[in-house]
mmCIF file of the C-alpha atoms, coordinates in Angstrom:
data_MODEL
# 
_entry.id   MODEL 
# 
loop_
_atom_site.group_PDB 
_atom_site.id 
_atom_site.type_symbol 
_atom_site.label_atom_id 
_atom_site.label_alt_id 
_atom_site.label_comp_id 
_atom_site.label_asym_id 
_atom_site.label_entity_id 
_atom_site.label_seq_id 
_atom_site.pdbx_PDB_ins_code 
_atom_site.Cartn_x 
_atom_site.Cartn_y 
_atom_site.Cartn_z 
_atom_site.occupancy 
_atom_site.B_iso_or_equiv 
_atom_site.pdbx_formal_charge 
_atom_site.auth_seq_id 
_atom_site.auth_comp_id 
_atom_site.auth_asym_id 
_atom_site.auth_atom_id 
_atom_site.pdbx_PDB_model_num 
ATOM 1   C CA . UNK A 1 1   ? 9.960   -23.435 4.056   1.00 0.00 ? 1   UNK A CA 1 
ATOM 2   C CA . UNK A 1 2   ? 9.175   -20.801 6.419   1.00 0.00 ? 2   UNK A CA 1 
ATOM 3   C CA . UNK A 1 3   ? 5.913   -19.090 6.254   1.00 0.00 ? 3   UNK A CA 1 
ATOM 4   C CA . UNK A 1 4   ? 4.885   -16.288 9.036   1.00 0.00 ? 4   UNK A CA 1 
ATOM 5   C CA . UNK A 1 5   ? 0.809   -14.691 8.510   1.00 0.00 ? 5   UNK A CA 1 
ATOM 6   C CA . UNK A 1 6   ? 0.026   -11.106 9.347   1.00 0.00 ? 6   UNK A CA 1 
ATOM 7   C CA . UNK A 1 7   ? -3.304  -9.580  9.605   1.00 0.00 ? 7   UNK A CA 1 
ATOM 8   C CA . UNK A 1 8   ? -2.714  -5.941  8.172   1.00 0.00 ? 8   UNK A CA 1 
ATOM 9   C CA . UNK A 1 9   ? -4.558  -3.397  7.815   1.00 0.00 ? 9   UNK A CA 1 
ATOM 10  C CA . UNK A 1 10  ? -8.228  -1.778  9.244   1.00 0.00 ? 10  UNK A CA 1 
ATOM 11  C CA . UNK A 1 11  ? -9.965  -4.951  6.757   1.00 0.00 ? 11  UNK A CA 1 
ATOM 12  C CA . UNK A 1 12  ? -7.426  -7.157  8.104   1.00 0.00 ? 12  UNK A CA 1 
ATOM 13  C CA . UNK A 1 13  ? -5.816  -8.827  4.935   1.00 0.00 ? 13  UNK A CA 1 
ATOM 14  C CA . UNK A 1 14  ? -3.640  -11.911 5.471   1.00 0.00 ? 14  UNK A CA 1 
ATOM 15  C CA . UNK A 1 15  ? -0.001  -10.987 4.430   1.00 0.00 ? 15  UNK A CA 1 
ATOM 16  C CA . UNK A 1 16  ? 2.160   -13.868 3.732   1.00 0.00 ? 16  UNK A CA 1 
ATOM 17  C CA . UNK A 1 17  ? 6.063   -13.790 4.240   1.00 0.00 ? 17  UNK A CA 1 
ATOM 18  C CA . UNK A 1 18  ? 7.637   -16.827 2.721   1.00 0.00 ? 18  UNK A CA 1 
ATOM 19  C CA . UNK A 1 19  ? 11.009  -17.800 3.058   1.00 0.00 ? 19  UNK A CA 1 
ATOM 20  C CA . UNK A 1 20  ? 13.810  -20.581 1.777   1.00 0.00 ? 20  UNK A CA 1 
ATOM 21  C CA . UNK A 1 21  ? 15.229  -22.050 4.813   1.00 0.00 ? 21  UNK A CA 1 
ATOM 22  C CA . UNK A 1 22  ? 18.872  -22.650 3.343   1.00 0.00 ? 22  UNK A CA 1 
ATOM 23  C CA . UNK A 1 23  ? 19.172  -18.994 1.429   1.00 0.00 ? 23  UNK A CA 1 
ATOM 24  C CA . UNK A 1 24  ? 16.996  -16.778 3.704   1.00 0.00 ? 24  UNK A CA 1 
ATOM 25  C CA . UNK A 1 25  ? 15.790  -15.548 0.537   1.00 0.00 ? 25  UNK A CA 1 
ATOM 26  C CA . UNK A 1 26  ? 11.737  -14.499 0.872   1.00 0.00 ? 26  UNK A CA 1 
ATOM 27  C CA . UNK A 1 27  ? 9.273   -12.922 -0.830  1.00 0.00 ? 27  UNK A CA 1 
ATOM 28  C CA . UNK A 1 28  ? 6.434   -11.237 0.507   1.00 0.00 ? 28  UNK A CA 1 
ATOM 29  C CA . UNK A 1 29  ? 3.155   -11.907 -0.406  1.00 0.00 ? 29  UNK A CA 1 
ATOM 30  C CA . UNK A 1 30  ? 0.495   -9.151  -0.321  1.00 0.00 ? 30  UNK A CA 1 
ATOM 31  C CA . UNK A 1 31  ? 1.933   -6.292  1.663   1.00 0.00 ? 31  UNK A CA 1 
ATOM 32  C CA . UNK A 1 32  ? -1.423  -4.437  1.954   1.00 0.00 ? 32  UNK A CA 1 
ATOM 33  C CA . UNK A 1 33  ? -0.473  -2.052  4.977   1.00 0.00 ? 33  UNK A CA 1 
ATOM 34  C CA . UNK A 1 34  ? 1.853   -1.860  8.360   1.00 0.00 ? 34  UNK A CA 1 
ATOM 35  C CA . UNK A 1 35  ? 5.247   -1.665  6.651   1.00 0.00 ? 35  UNK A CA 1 
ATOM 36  C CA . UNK A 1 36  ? 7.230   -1.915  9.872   1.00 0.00 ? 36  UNK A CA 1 
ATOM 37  C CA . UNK A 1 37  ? 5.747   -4.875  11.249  1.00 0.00 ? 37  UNK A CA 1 
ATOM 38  C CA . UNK A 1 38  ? 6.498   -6.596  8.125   1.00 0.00 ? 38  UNK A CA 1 
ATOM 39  C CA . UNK A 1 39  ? 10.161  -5.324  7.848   1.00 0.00 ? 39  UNK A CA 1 
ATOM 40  C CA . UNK A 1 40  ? 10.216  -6.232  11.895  1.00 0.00 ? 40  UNK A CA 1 
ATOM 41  C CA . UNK A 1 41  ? 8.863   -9.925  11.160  1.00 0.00 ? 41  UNK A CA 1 
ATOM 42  C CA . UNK A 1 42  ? 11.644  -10.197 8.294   1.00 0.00 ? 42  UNK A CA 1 
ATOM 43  C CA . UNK A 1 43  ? 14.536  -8.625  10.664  1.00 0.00 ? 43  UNK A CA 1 
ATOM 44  C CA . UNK A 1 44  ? 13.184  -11.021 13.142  1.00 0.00 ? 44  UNK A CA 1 
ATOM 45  C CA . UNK A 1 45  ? 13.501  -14.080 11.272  1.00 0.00 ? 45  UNK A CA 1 
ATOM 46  C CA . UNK A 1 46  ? 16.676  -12.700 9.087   1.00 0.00 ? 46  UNK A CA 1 
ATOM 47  C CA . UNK A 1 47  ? 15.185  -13.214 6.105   1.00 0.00 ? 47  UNK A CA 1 
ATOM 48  C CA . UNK A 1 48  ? 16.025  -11.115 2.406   1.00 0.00 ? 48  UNK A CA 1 
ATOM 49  C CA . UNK A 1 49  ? 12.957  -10.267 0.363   1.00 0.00 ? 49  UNK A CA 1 
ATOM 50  C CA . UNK A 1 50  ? 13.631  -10.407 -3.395  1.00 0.00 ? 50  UNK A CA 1 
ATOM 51  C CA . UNK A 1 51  ? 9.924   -10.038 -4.589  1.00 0.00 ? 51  UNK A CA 1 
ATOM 52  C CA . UNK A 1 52  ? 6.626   -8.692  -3.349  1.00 0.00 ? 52  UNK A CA 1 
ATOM 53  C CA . UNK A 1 53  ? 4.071   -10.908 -5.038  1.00 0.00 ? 53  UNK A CA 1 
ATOM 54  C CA . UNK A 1 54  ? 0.197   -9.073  -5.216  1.00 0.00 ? 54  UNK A CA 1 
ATOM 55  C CA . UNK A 1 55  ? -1.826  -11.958 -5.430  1.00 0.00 ? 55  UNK A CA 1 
ATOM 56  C CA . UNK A 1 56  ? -4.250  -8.749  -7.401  1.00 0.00 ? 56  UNK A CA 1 
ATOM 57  C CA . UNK A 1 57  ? -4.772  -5.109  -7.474  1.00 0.00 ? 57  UNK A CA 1 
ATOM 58  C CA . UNK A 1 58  ? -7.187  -4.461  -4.507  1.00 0.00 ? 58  UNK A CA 1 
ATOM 59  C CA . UNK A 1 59  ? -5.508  -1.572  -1.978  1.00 0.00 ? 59  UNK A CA 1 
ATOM 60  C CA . UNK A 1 60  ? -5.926  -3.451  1.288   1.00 0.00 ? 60  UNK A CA 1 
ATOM 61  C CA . UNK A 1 61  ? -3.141  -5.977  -0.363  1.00 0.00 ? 61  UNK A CA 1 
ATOM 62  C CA . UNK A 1 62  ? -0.847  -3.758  -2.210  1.00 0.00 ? 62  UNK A CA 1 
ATOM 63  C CA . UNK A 1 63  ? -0.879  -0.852  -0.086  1.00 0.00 ? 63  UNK A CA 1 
ATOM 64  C CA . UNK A 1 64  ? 2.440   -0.923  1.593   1.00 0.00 ? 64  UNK A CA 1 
ATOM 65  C CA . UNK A 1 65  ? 4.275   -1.947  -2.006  1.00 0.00 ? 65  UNK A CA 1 
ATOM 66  C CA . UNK A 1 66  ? 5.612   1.273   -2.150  1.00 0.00 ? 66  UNK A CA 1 
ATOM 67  C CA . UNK A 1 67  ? 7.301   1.501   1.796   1.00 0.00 ? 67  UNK A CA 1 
ATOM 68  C CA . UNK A 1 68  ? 8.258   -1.851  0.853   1.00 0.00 ? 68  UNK A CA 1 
ATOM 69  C CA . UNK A 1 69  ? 10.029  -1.233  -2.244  1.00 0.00 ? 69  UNK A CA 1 
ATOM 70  C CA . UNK A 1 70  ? 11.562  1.717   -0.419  1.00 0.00 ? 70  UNK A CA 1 
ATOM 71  C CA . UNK A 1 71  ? 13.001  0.034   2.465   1.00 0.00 ? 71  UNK A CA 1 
ATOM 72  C CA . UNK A 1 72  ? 14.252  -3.061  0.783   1.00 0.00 ? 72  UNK A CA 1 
ATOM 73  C CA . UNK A 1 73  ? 14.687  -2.755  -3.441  1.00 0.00 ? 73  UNK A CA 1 
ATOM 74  C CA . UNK A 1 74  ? 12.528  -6.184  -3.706  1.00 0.00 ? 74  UNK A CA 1 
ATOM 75  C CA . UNK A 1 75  ? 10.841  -5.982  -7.040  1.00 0.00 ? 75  UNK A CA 1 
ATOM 76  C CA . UNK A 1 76  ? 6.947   -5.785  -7.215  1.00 0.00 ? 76  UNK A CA 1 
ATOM 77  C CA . UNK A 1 77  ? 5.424   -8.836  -9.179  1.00 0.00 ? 77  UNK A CA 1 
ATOM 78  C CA . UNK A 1 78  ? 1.917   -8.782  -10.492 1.00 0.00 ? 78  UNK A CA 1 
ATOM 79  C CA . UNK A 1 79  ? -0.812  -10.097 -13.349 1.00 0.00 ? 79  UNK A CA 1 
ATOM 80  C CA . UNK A 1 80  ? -0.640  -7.454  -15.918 1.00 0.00 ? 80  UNK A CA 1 
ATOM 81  C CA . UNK A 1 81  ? -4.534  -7.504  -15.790 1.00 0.00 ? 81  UNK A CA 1 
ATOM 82  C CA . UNK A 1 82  ? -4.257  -5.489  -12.605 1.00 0.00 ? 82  UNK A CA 1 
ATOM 83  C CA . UNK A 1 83  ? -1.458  -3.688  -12.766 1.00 0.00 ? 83  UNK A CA 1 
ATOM 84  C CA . UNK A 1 84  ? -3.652  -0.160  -13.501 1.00 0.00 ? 84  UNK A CA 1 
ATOM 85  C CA . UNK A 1 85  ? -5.152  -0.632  -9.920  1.00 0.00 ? 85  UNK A CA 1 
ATOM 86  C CA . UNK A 1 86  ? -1.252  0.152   -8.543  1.00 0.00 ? 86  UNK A CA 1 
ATOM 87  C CA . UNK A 1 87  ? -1.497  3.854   -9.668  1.00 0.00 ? 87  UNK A CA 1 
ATOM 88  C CA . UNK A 1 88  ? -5.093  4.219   -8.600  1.00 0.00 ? 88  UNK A CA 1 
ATOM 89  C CA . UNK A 1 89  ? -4.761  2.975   -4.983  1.00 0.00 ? 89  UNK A CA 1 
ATOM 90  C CA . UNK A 1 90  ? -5.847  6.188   -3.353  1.00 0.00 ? 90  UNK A CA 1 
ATOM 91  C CA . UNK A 1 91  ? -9.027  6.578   -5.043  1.00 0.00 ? 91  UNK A CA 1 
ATOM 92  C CA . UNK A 1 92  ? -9.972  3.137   -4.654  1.00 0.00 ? 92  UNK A CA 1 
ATOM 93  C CA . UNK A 1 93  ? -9.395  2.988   -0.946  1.00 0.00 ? 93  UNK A CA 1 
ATOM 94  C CA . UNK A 1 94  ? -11.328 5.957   -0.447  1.00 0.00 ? 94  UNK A CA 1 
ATOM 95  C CA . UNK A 1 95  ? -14.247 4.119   -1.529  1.00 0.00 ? 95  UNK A CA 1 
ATOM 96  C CA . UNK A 1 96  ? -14.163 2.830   1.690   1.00 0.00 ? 96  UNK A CA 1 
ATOM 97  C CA . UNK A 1 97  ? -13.311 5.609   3.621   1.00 0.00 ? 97  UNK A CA 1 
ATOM 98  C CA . UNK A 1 98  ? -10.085 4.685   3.860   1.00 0.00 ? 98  UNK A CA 1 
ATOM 99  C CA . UNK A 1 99  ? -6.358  5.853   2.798   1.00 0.00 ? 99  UNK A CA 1 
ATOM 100 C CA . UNK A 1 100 ? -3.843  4.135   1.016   1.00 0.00 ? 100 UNK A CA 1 
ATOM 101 C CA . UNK A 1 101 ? -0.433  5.225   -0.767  1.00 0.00 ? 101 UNK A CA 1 
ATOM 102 C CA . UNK A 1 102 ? -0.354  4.893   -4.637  1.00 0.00 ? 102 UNK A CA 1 
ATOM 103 C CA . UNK A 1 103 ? 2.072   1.791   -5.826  1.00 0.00 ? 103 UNK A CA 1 
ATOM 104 C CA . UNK A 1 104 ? 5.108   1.876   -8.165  1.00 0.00 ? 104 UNK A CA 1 
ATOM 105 C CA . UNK A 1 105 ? 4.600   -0.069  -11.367 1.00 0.00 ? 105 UNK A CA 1 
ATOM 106 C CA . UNK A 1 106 ? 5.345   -3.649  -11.487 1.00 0.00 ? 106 UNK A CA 1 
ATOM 107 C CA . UNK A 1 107 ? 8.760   -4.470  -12.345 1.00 0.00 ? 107 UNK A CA 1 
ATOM 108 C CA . UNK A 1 108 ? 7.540   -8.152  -13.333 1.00 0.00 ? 108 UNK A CA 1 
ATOM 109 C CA . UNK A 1 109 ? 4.196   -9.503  -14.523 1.00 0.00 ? 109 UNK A CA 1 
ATOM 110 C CA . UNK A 1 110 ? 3.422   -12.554 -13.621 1.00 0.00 ? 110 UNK A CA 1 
ATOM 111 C CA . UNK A 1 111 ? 1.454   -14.642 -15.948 1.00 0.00 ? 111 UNK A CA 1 
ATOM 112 C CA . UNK A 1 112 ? -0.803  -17.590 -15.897 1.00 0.00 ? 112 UNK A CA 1 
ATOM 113 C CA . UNK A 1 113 ? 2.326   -21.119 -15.632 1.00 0.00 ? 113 UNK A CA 1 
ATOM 114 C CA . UNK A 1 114 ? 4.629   -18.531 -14.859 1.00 0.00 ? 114 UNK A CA 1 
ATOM 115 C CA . UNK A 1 115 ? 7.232   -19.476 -12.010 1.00 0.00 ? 115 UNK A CA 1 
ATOM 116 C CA . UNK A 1 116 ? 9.015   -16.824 -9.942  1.00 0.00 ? 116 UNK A CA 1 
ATOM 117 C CA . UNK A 1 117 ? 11.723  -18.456 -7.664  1.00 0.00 ? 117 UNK A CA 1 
ATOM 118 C CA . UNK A 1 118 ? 13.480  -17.307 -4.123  1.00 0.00 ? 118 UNK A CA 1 
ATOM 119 C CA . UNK A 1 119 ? 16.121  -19.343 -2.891  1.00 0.00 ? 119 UNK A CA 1 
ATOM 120 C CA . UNK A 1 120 ? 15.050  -23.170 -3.164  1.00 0.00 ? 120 UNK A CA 1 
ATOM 121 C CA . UNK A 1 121 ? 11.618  -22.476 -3.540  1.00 0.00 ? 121 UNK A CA 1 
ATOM 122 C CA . UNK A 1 122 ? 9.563   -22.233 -6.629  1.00 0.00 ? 122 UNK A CA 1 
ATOM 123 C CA . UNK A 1 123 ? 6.020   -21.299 -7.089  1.00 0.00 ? 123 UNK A CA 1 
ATOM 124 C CA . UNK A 1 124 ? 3.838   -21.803 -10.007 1.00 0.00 ? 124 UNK A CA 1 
ATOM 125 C CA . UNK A 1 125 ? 1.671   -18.779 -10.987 1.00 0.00 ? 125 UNK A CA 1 
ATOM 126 C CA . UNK A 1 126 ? -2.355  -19.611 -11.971 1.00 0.00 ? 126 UNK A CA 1 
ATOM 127 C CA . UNK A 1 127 ? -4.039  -17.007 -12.870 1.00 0.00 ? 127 UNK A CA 1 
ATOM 128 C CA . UNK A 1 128 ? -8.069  -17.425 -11.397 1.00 0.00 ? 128 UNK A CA 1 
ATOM 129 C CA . UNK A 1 129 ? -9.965  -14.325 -12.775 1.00 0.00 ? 129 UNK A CA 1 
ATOM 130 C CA . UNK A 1 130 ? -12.976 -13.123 -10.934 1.00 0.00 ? 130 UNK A CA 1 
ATOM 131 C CA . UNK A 1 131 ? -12.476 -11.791 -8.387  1.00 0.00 ? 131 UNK A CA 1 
ATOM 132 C CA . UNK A 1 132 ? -10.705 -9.310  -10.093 1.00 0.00 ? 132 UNK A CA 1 
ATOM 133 C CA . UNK A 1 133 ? -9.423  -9.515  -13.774 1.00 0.00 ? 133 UNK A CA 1 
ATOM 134 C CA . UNK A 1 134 ? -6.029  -10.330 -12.815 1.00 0.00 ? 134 UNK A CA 1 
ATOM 135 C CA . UNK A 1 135 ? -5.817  -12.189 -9.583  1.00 0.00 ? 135 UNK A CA 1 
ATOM 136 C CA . UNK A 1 136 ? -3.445  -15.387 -9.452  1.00 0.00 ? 136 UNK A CA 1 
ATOM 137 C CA . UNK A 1 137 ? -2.612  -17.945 -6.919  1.00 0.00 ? 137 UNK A CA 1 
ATOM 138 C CA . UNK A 1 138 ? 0.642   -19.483 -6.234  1.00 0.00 ? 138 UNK A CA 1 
ATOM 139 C CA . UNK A 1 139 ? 1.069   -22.773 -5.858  1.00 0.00 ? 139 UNK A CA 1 
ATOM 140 C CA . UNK A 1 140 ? 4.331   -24.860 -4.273  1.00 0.00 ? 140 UNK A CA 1 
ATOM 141 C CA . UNK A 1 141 ? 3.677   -28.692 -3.767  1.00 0.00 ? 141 UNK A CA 1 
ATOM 142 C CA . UNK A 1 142 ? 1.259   -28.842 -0.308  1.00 0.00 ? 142 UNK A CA 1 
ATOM 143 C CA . UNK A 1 143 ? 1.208   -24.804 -0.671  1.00 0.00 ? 143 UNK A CA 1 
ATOM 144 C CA . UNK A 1 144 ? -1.625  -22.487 -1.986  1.00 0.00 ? 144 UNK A CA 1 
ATOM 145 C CA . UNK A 1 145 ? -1.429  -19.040 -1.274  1.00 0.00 ? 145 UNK A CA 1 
ATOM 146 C CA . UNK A 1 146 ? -4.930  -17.648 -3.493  1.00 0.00 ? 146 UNK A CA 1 
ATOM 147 C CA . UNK A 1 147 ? -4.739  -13.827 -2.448  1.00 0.00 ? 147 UNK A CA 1 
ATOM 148 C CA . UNK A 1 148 ? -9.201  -13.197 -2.709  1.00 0.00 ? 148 UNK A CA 1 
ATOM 149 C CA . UNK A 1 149 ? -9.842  -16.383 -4.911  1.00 0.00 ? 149 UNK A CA 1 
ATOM 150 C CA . UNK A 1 150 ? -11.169 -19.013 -2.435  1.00 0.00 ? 150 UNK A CA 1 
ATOM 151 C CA . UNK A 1 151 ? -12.165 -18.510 1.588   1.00 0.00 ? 151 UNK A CA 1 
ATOM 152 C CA . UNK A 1 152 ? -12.495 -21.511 4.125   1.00 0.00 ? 152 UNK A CA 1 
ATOM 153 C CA . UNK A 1 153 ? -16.402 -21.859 3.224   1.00 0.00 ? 153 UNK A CA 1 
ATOM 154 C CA . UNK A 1 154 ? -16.659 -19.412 0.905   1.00 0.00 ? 154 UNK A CA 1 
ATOM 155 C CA . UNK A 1 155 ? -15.169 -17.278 -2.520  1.00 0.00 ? 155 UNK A CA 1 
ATOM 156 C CA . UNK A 1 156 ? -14.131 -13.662 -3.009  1.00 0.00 ? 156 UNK A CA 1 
ATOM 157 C CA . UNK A 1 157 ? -16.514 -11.096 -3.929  1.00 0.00 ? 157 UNK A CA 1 
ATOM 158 C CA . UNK A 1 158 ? -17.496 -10.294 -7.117  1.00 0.00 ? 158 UNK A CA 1 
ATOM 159 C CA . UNK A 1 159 ? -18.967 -6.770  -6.870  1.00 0.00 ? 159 UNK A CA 1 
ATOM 160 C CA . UNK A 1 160 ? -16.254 -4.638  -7.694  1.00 0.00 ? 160 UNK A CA 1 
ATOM 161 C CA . UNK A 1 161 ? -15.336 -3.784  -11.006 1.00 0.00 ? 161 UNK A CA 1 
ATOM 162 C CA . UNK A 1 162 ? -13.761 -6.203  -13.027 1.00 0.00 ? 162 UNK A CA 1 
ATOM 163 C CA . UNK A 1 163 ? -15.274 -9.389  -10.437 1.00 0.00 ? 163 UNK A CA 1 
ATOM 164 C CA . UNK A 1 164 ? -17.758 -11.624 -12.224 1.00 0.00 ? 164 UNK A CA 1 
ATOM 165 C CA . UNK A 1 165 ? -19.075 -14.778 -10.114 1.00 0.00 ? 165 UNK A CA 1 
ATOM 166 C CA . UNK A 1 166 ? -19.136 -17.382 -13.106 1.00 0.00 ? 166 UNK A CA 1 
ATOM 167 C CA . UNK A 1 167 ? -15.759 -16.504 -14.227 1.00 0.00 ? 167 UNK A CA 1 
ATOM 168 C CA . UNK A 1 168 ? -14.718 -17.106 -10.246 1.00 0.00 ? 168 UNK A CA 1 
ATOM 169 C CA . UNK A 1 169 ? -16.302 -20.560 -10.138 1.00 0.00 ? 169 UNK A CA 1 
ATOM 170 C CA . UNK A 1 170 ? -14.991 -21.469 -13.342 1.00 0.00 ? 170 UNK A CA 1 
ATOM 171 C CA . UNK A 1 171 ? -11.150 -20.776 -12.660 1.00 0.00 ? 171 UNK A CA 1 
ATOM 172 C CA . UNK A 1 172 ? -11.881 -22.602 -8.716  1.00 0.00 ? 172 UNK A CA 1 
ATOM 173 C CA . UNK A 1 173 ? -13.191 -25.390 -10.310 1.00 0.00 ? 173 UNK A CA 1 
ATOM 174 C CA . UNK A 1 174 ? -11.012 -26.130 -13.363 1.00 0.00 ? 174 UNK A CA 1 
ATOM 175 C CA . UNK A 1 175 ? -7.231  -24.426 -11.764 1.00 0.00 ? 175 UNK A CA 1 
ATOM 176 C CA . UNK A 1 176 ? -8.133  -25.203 -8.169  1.00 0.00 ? 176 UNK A CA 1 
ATOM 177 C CA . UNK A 1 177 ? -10.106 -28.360 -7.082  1.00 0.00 ? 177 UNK A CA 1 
ATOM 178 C CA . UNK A 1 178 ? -7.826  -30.307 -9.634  1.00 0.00 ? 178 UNK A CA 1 
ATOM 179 C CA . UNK A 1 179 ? -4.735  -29.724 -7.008  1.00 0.00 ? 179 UNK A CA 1 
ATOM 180 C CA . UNK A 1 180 ? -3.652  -32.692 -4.555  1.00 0.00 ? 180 UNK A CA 1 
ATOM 181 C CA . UNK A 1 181 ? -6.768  -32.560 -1.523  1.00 0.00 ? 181 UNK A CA 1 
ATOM 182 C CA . UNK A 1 182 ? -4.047  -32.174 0.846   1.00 0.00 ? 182 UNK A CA 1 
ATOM 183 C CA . UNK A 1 183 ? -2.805  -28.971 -0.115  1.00 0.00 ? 183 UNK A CA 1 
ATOM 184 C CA . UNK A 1 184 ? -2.884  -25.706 2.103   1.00 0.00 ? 184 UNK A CA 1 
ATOM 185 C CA . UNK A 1 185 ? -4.784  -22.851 0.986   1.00 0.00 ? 185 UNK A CA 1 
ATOM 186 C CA . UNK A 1 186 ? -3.957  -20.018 2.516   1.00 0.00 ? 186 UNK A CA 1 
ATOM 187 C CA . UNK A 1 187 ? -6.209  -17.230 1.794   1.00 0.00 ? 187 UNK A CA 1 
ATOM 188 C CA . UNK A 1 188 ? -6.050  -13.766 1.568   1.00 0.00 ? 188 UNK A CA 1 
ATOM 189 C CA . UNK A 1 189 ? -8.723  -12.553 4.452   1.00 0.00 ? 189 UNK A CA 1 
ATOM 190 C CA . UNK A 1 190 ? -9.763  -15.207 7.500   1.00 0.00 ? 190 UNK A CA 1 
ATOM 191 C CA . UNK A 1 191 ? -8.151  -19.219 8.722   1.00 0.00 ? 191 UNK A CA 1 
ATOM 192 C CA . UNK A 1 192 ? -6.547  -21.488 6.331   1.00 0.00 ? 192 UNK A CA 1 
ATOM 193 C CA . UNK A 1 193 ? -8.391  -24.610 5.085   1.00 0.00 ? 193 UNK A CA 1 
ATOM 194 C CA . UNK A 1 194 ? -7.141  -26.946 2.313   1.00 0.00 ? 194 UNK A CA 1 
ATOM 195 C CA . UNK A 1 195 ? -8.666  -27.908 -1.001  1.00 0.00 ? 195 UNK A CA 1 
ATOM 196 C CA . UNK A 1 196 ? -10.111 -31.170 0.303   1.00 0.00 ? 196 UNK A CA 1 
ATOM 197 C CA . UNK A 1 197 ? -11.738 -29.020 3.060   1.00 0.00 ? 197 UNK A CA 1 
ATOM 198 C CA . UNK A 1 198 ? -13.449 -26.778 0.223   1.00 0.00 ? 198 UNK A CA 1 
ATOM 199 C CA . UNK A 1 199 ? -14.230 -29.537 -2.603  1.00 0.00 ? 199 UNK A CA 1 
ATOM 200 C CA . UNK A 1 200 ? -16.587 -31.146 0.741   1.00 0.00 ? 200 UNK A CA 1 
ATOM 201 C CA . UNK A 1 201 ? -17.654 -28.123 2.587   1.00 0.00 ? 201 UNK A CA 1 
ATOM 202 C CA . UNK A 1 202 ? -17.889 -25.147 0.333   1.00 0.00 ? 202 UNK A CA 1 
ATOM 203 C CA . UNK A 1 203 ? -21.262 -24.354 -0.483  1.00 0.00 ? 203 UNK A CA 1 
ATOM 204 C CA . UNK A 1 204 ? -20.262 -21.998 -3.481  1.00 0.00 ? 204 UNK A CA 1 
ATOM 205 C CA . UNK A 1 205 ? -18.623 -25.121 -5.370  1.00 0.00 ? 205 UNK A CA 1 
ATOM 206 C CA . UNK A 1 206 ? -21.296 -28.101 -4.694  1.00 0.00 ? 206 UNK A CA 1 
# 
């Protein structure tokens, strides 16, 4: 499996491009700004996207959906819970102070035990609420990629609207923890960790 991390973005969000080593088929995993380096790292390592997977609605990791969509015809996968942030990136951003270019609709929603498959490579879909109403996580044995859900020491906010802290506990703790301690998270802001890492160390989930 292939799997190259860009920081895009003025908040920095981790974007994940992650690829099948025999097919070259990839997906992209929150595409929340800088287009072109994306399509460059793809180009680079000759890779064909067939999804872009929003791990939730939030504009710093869907912002580039629609460039993306553009450039390469991949189809835009997402929890139906968040799909209404897609048309409402602009406003949101500006929040912030910041600009970002309205989405396309999903052409697939993604559901929690879902799978979604490129190439050789499957991931399951959990759906961990809380962060936003619709965030999921996507899990391939060893692999977590968790979008907002979990942080190396800490969770994802829950001060926006639709976040509620005891809903985010409650899907790390029952959808999360559960997963083989080895497994690399890779989340959506800062370093990866792994869930044996956050079961021991995270002070949110003591």
């Amino acid at each position: 499996m292939i799997i190259r991390k860009l920081e895009v973005g003025p908040i920095m969000a981790n974007c994940f491009i992650v690829g099948c080593e025999e097919t070259k088929q990839a997906v992209v995993i929150d595409p929340g700004d800088d287009a072109d380096r994306i399509l460059m790292a793809l180009a680079k390592a000759e890779l064909k996207v067939k999804y872009l997977i929003n791990t939730h609605g939030h504009f710093d990791h869907v912002g580039a959906n629609k460039r993306m969509k553009d450039a390469t015809a991949a189809q835009i996968a997402i929890h139906p819970d968040d799909e209404p942030m897609l048309l409402n990136l602009s406003r949101h951003a500006a929040m912030f102070g910041l600009g970002a270019e309205n989405s396309p609709p999903a052409d697939i929603h993604l559901k929690d035990g879902d799978t979604i498959t490129f190439g050789n490579i499957t991931f399951k879909v959990i759906h961990t609420p809380g962060h936003s109403p619709g965030g999921i996580c996507l899990y391939t044995p060893g692999h977590l990629f968790v979008g907002d859900t979990l942080f190396m020491g800490s969770i994802g906010r829950t001060d926006l609207p639709g976040g509620n802290y005891d809903t985010l506990i409650s899907s790390i703790k029952t959808k999360l923890l559960n997963l083989d301690e080895s497994t690399v998270v890779y989340p959506g802001h800062g370093p990866e960790t792994t869930i044996a890492n956050e079961k021991r160390m995270n002070p949110f989930l003591r």
